[in-house]
Amino acid sequence: MGSVRIKPLNVNAFQKASGQPKAKRKGHGRNGAQDYPAAKRVKVAHPTLKVGQLCPKCLRAKLYLLKTPARLVRIVAQPLFQATVHELERLRCALCGSVFTAPGSATST
Ligand SMILES: [Zn+2]
């Protein structure tokens, strides 16, 4: 923490090598969590469901934790763009396969 380097934007870097438009971005400007490796990560637990709890849908099996959380990237435009990756806990029923994802809070604090 505390060792974030801030580089000034170098506009020329985008314009050199006029022939080749390299650094072509896949997708259409849609950034996933992997595009923000340095982003702050916030783990969001499911507010009502817990591992080992009975599945509220089928009521017949217990929930277990999925390894991959649902990710939500939130960018806050304060002095510089700052991204926060919210890792939303995902619980899955061992029987019916229902997945319960912790909600990403709708408004930023
Ligand atoms: Zn179930």
Short mmCIF file of N, CA and C and ligand atoms in Angstrom, two decimals:
data_model
loop_
_atom_site.label_atom_id
_atom_site.label_comp_id
_atom_site.label_asym_id
_atom_site.label_seq_id
_atom_site.Cartn_x
_atom_site.Cartn_y
_atom_site.Cartn_z
N MET A 1 0.83 -1.20 0.00
CA MET A 1 0.00 0.00 0.00
C MET A 1 0.86 1.25 0.00
N GLY A 2 0.35 2.26 -0.57
CA GLY A 2 1.03 3.55 -0.53
C GLY A 2 2.13 3.70 -1.55
N SER A 3 2.28 2.71 -2.43
CA SER A 3 3.36 2.84 -3.39
C SER A 3 2.82 2.89 -4.81
N VAL A 4 1.72 3.55 -4.97
CA VAL A 4 1.14 3.65 -6.30
C VAL A 4 1.85 4.73 -7.09
N ARG A 5 2.37 4.34 -8.22
CA ARG A 5 3.04 5.30 -9.08
C ARG A 5 2.03 5.94 -10.02
N ILE A 6 2.08 7.22 -10.13
CA ILE A 6 1.18 7.91 -11.03
C ILE A 6 1.98 8.48 -12.19
N LYS A 7 1.70 7.96 -13.36
CA LYS A 7 2.40 8.44 -14.54
C LYS A 7 1.56 9.50 -15.23
N PRO A 8 2.19 10.57 -15.66
CA PRO A 8 1.42 11.54 -16.44
C PRO A 8 1.05 10.94 -17.78
N LEU A 9 -0.09 11.30 -18.28
CA LEU A 9 -0.53 10.77 -19.57
C LEU A 9 0.38 11.25 -20.67
N ASN A 10 0.89 10.32 -21.44
CA ASN A 10 1.75 10.68 -22.55
C ASN A 10 0.96 10.52 -23.84
N VAL A 11 0.47 11.63 -24.34
CA VAL A 11 -0.39 11.59 -25.51
C VAL A 11 0.37 11.07 -26.72
N ASN A 12 1.63 11.44 -26.83
CA ASN A 12 2.42 11.02 -27.99
C ASN A 12 2.55 9.51 -28.08
N ALA A 13 2.52 8.86 -26.98
CA ALA A 13 2.66 7.42 -26.98
C ALA A 13 1.55 6.75 -27.77
N PHE A 14 0.43 7.39 -27.83
CA PHE A 14 -0.69 6.82 -28.56
C PHE A 14 -0.57 7.08 -30.06
N GLN A 15 0.24 8.04 -30.41
CA GLN A 15 0.26 8.45 -31.81
C GLN A 15 1.51 8.01 -32.55
N LYS A 16 2.48 7.45 -31.87
CA LYS A 16 3.69 7.01 -32.57
C LYS A 16 3.39 5.81 -33.43
N ALA A 17 4.29 5.53 -34.35
CA ALA A 17 4.09 4.44 -35.29
C ALA A 17 2.76 4.60 -36.00
N SER A 18 2.68 5.64 -36.76
CA SER A 18 1.41 6.04 -37.36
C SER A 18 0.78 4.95 -38.22
N GLY A 19 1.61 4.08 -38.78
CA GLY A 19 1.06 3.05 -39.66
C GLY A 19 0.19 2.03 -38.98
N GLN A 20 0.67 1.55 -37.86
CA GLN A 20 -0.04 0.41 -37.26
C GLN A 20 -0.90 0.78 -36.07
N PRO A 21 -2.15 0.55 -36.19
CA PRO A 21 -2.99 0.74 -35.00
C PRO A 21 -2.91 -0.49 -34.11
N LYS A 22 -1.84 -0.54 -33.34
CA LYS A 22 -1.74 -1.71 -32.48
C LYS A 22 -2.40 -1.45 -31.13
N ALA A 23 -2.19 -2.33 -30.25
CA ALA A 23 -2.89 -2.26 -28.98
C ALA A 23 -4.39 -2.25 -29.20
N LYS A 24 -4.78 -3.08 -30.12
CA LYS A 24 -6.21 -3.19 -30.42
C LYS A 24 -6.90 -3.85 -29.24
N ARG A 25 -7.93 -3.25 -28.79
CA ARG A 25 -8.61 -3.79 -27.62
C ARG A 25 -9.67 -4.79 -28.04
N LYS A 26 -9.65 -5.90 -27.37
CA LYS A 26 -10.72 -6.85 -27.64
C LYS A 26 -11.98 -6.39 -26.92
N GLY A 27 -13.08 -6.85 -27.40
CA GLY A 27 -14.33 -6.38 -26.84
C GLY A 27 -14.55 -4.96 -27.31
N HIS A 28 -15.58 -4.35 -26.88
CA HIS A 28 -15.82 -2.99 -27.33
C HIS A 28 -15.84 -2.06 -26.14
N GLY A 29 -14.66 -1.88 -25.62
CA GLY A 29 -14.53 -0.97 -24.49
C GLY A 29 -15.15 -1.51 -23.23
N ARG A 30 -15.45 -2.78 -23.27
CA ARG A 30 -16.06 -3.35 -22.09
C ARG A 30 -14.97 -3.92 -21.21
N ASN A 31 -14.76 -3.31 -20.07
CA ASN A 31 -13.67 -3.72 -19.21
C ASN A 31 -14.15 -4.66 -18.12
N GLY A 32 -13.44 -5.74 -18.00
CA GLY A 32 -13.75 -6.67 -16.93
C GLY A 32 -12.82 -6.45 -15.77
N ALA A 33 -13.04 -7.23 -14.74
CA ALA A 33 -12.23 -7.08 -13.53
C ALA A 33 -10.76 -7.32 -13.82
N GLN A 34 -10.48 -8.17 -14.82
CA GLN A 34 -9.09 -8.47 -15.14
C GLN A 34 -8.36 -7.28 -15.73
N ASP A 35 -9.09 -6.28 -16.16
CA ASP A 35 -8.46 -5.08 -16.70
C ASP A 35 -8.00 -4.14 -15.60
N TYR A 36 -8.31 -4.45 -14.39
CA TYR A 36 -7.93 -3.60 -13.26
C TYR A 36 -7.17 -4.42 -12.22
N PRO A 37 -5.99 -4.89 -12.61
CA PRO A 37 -5.25 -5.75 -11.68
C PRO A 37 -4.86 -5.03 -10.40
N ALA A 38 -4.74 -3.72 -10.48
CA ALA A 38 -4.31 -2.98 -9.30
C ALA A 38 -5.49 -2.42 -8.51
N ALA A 39 -6.67 -2.77 -8.96
CA ALA A 39 -7.84 -2.21 -8.30
C ALA A 39 -8.00 -2.75 -6.88
N LYS A 40 -8.61 -1.94 -6.10
CA LYS A 40 -8.94 -2.34 -4.74
C LYS A 40 -9.98 -3.45 -4.81
N ARG A 41 -9.86 -4.41 -3.95
CA ARG A 41 -10.82 -5.50 -3.97
C ARG A 41 -11.64 -5.51 -2.70
N VAL A 42 -12.90 -5.62 -2.88
CA VAL A 42 -13.79 -5.63 -1.74
C VAL A 42 -14.56 -6.94 -1.77
N LYS A 43 -14.49 -7.67 -0.71
CA LYS A 43 -15.25 -8.92 -0.68
C LYS A 43 -16.63 -8.62 -0.12
N VAL A 44 -17.62 -9.06 -0.84
CA VAL A 44 -19.00 -8.82 -0.42
C VAL A 44 -19.64 -10.16 -0.06
N ALA A 45 -19.94 -10.30 1.19
CA ALA A 45 -20.59 -11.54 1.63
C ALA A 45 -22.08 -11.46 1.31
N HIS A 46 -22.67 -12.61 1.11
CA HIS A 46 -24.10 -12.61 0.87
C HIS A 46 -24.81 -12.19 2.16
N PRO A 47 -25.72 -11.26 2.05
CA PRO A 47 -26.34 -10.70 3.27
C PRO A 47 -27.23 -11.66 4.03
N THR A 48 -27.81 -12.59 3.34
CA THR A 48 -28.76 -13.46 4.05
C THR A 48 -28.39 -14.94 4.03
N LEU A 49 -27.59 -15.33 3.05
CA LEU A 49 -27.30 -16.76 2.93
C LEU A 49 -25.87 -17.06 3.36
N LYS A 50 -25.69 -18.24 3.89
CA LYS A 50 -24.37 -18.65 4.35
C LYS A 50 -24.05 -20.05 3.86
N VAL A 51 -22.75 -20.34 3.80
CA VAL A 51 -22.32 -21.68 3.41
C VAL A 51 -22.90 -22.69 4.39
N GLY A 52 -23.41 -23.77 3.87
CA GLY A 52 -23.95 -24.81 4.74
C GLY A 52 -25.41 -24.63 5.05
N GLN A 53 -25.92 -23.48 4.64
CA GLN A 53 -27.33 -23.21 4.89
C GLN A 53 -28.19 -23.96 3.88
N LEU A 54 -29.39 -24.25 4.24
CA LEU A 54 -30.30 -24.93 3.33
C LEU A 54 -30.65 -24.03 2.15
N CYS A 55 -30.68 -24.61 0.99
CA CYS A 55 -31.03 -23.85 -0.21
C CYS A 55 -32.45 -23.31 -0.06
N PRO A 56 -32.62 -22.01 -0.17
CA PRO A 56 -33.95 -21.42 0.02
C PRO A 56 -34.89 -21.73 -1.13
N LYS A 57 -34.35 -22.24 -2.21
CA LYS A 57 -35.20 -22.51 -3.36
C LYS A 57 -35.79 -23.91 -3.31
N CYS A 58 -34.93 -24.91 -3.17
CA CYS A 58 -35.45 -26.28 -3.16
C CYS A 58 -35.61 -26.82 -1.74
N LEU A 59 -34.97 -26.17 -0.78
CA LEU A 59 -35.05 -26.55 0.63
C LEU A 59 -34.62 -28.01 0.87
N ARG A 60 -33.77 -28.52 0.00
CA ARG A 60 -33.41 -29.93 0.13
C ARG A 60 -31.91 -30.16 0.23
N ALA A 61 -31.12 -29.15 -0.03
CA ALA A 61 -29.67 -29.37 0.05
C ALA A 61 -28.99 -28.11 0.56
N LYS A 62 -27.73 -28.27 0.92
CA LYS A 62 -27.00 -27.14 1.49
C LYS A 62 -26.26 -26.35 0.42
N LEU A 63 -26.00 -25.12 0.76
CA LEU A 63 -25.26 -24.25 -0.14
C LEU A 63 -23.77 -24.37 0.12
N TYR A 64 -23.02 -24.31 -0.96
CA TYR A 64 -21.57 -24.26 -0.80
C TYR A 64 -21.04 -23.06 -1.55
N LEU A 65 -19.82 -22.69 -1.23
CA LEU A 65 -19.25 -21.47 -1.81
C LEU A 65 -18.62 -21.76 -3.15
N LEU A 66 -18.94 -20.95 -4.13
CA LEU A 66 -18.30 -21.07 -5.43
C LEU A 66 -16.94 -20.38 -5.37
N LYS A 67 -15.98 -20.98 -6.05
CA LYS A 67 -14.62 -20.41 -6.01
C LYS A 67 -14.55 -19.06 -6.70
N THR A 68 -15.29 -18.92 -7.78
CA THR A 68 -15.20 -17.66 -8.50
C THR A 68 -16.35 -16.75 -8.11
N PRO A 69 -16.03 -15.65 -7.51
CA PRO A 69 -17.09 -14.71 -7.14
C PRO A 69 -17.63 -14.01 -8.38
N ALA A 70 -18.79 -13.45 -8.28
CA ALA A 70 -19.28 -12.59 -9.33
C ALA A 70 -18.56 -11.28 -9.17
N ARG A 71 -18.10 -10.74 -10.27
CA ARG A 71 -17.29 -9.52 -10.13
C ARG A 71 -18.02 -8.31 -10.69
N LEU A 72 -17.82 -7.26 -9.98
CA LEU A 72 -18.46 -6.01 -10.35
C LEU A 72 -17.37 -4.96 -10.29
N VAL A 73 -17.10 -4.32 -11.39
CA VAL A 73 -16.06 -3.29 -11.38
C VAL A 73 -16.73 -1.93 -11.28
N ARG A 74 -16.33 -1.20 -10.31
CA ARG A 74 -16.90 0.12 -10.13
C ARG A 74 -15.78 1.14 -10.26
N ILE A 75 -15.99 2.09 -11.11
CA ILE A 75 -14.97 3.12 -11.31
C ILE A 75 -15.46 4.43 -10.73
N VAL A 76 -14.63 4.99 -9.90
CA VAL A 76 -14.98 6.25 -9.27
C VAL A 76 -14.08 7.33 -9.85
N ALA A 77 -14.65 8.37 -10.38
CA ALA A 77 -13.86 9.41 -11.01
C ALA A 77 -13.52 10.53 -10.05
N GLN A 78 -12.78 10.16 -9.05
CA GLN A 78 -12.26 11.19 -8.16
C GLN A 78 -10.80 11.29 -8.45
N PRO A 79 -10.13 12.32 -8.05
CA PRO A 79 -9.06 12.95 -8.81
C PRO A 79 -8.56 12.16 -10.02
N LEU A 80 -8.32 10.85 -9.83
CA LEU A 80 -7.97 9.99 -10.95
C LEU A 80 -8.99 8.87 -10.97
N PHE A 81 -9.04 8.21 -12.09
CA PHE A 81 -9.93 7.06 -12.14
C PHE A 81 -9.46 6.01 -11.17
N GLN A 82 -10.35 5.55 -10.42
CA GLN A 82 -10.01 4.54 -9.44
C GLN A 82 -11.03 3.42 -9.55
N ALA A 83 -10.54 2.23 -9.65
CA ALA A 83 -11.46 1.11 -9.82
C ALA A 83 -11.49 0.26 -8.56
N THR A 84 -12.64 -0.20 -8.26
CA THR A 84 -12.80 -1.12 -7.15
C THR A 84 -13.47 -2.38 -7.68
N VAL A 85 -12.86 -3.50 -7.41
CA VAL A 85 -13.48 -4.75 -7.81
C VAL A 85 -14.24 -5.31 -6.62
N HIS A 86 -15.51 -5.43 -6.79
CA HIS A 86 -16.32 -6.02 -5.73
C HIS A 86 -16.44 -7.51 -6.01
N GLU A 87 -16.04 -8.31 -5.08
CA GLU A 87 -16.18 -9.74 -5.26
C GLU A 87 -17.40 -10.21 -4.50
N LEU A 88 -18.42 -10.49 -5.25
CA LEU A 88 -19.70 -10.84 -4.65
C LEU A 88 -19.74 -12.33 -4.38
N GLU A 89 -19.93 -12.66 -3.16
CA GLU A 89 -19.98 -14.05 -2.77
C GLU A 89 -21.07 -14.78 -3.53
N ARG A 90 -20.72 -15.97 -4.00
CA ARG A 90 -21.72 -16.77 -4.72
C ARG A 90 -21.89 -18.10 -4.02
N LEU A 91 -23.09 -18.39 -3.69
CA LEU A 91 -23.39 -19.65 -3.03
C LEU A 91 -24.22 -20.50 -3.99
N ARG A 92 -23.85 -21.78 -4.05
CA ARG A 92 -24.55 -22.63 -4.99
C ARG A 92 -25.11 -23.84 -4.25
N CYS A 93 -26.31 -24.18 -4.61
CA CYS A 93 -26.94 -25.34 -4.01
C CYS A 93 -26.35 -26.61 -4.61
N ALA A 94 -26.01 -27.55 -3.73
CA ALA A 94 -25.40 -28.79 -4.19
C ALA A 94 -26.39 -29.67 -4.93
N LEU A 95 -27.63 -29.41 -4.76
CA LEU A 95 -28.63 -30.28 -5.37
C LEU A 95 -29.27 -29.67 -6.61
N CYS A 96 -29.92 -28.55 -6.48
CA CYS A 96 -30.65 -28.01 -7.62
C CYS A 96 -29.80 -27.05 -8.46
N GLY A 97 -28.62 -26.72 -7.96
CA GLY A 97 -27.73 -25.90 -8.77
C GLY A 97 -28.05 -24.42 -8.73
N SER A 98 -29.00 -24.03 -7.94
CA SER A 98 -29.31 -22.61 -7.84
C SER A 98 -28.12 -21.84 -7.31
N VAL A 99 -27.86 -20.72 -7.91
CA VAL A 99 -26.74 -19.89 -7.46
C VAL A 99 -27.30 -18.60 -6.88
N PHE A 100 -26.79 -18.26 -5.71
CA PHE A 100 -27.26 -17.05 -5.03
C PHE A 100 -26.07 -16.11 -4.90
N THR A 101 -26.17 -14.99 -5.57
CA THR A 101 -25.06 -14.04 -5.60
C THR A 101 -25.36 -12.88 -4.66
N ALA A 102 -24.35 -12.52 -3.87
CA ALA A 102 -24.52 -11.36 -3.00
C ALA A 102 -24.75 -10.14 -3.87
N PRO A 103 -25.68 -9.31 -3.51
CA PRO A 103 -25.97 -8.13 -4.33
C PRO A 103 -24.84 -7.11 -4.25
N GLY A 104 -24.54 -6.49 -5.37
CA GLY A 104 -23.59 -5.39 -5.36
C GLY A 104 -24.38 -4.19 -4.91
N SER A 105 -23.88 -3.48 -3.95
CA SER A 105 -24.64 -2.34 -3.45
C SER A 105 -24.84 -1.34 -4.58
N ALA A 106 -26.06 -0.91 -4.74
CA ALA A 106 -26.42 -0.11 -5.90
C ALA A 106 -25.79 1.27 -5.90
N THR A 107 -25.64 1.84 -4.75
CA THR A 107 -25.07 3.18 -4.69
C THR A 107 -23.72 3.14 -4.01
N SER A 108 -22.85 3.99 -4.44
CA SER A 108 -21.53 4.02 -3.82
C SER A 108 -21.59 4.83 -2.53
N THR A 109 -20.68 4.52 -1.67
CA THR A 109 -20.68 5.23 -0.39
C THR A 109 -19.68 6.34 -0.39
ZN ZN B 1 -31.47 -26.04 -4.09
#
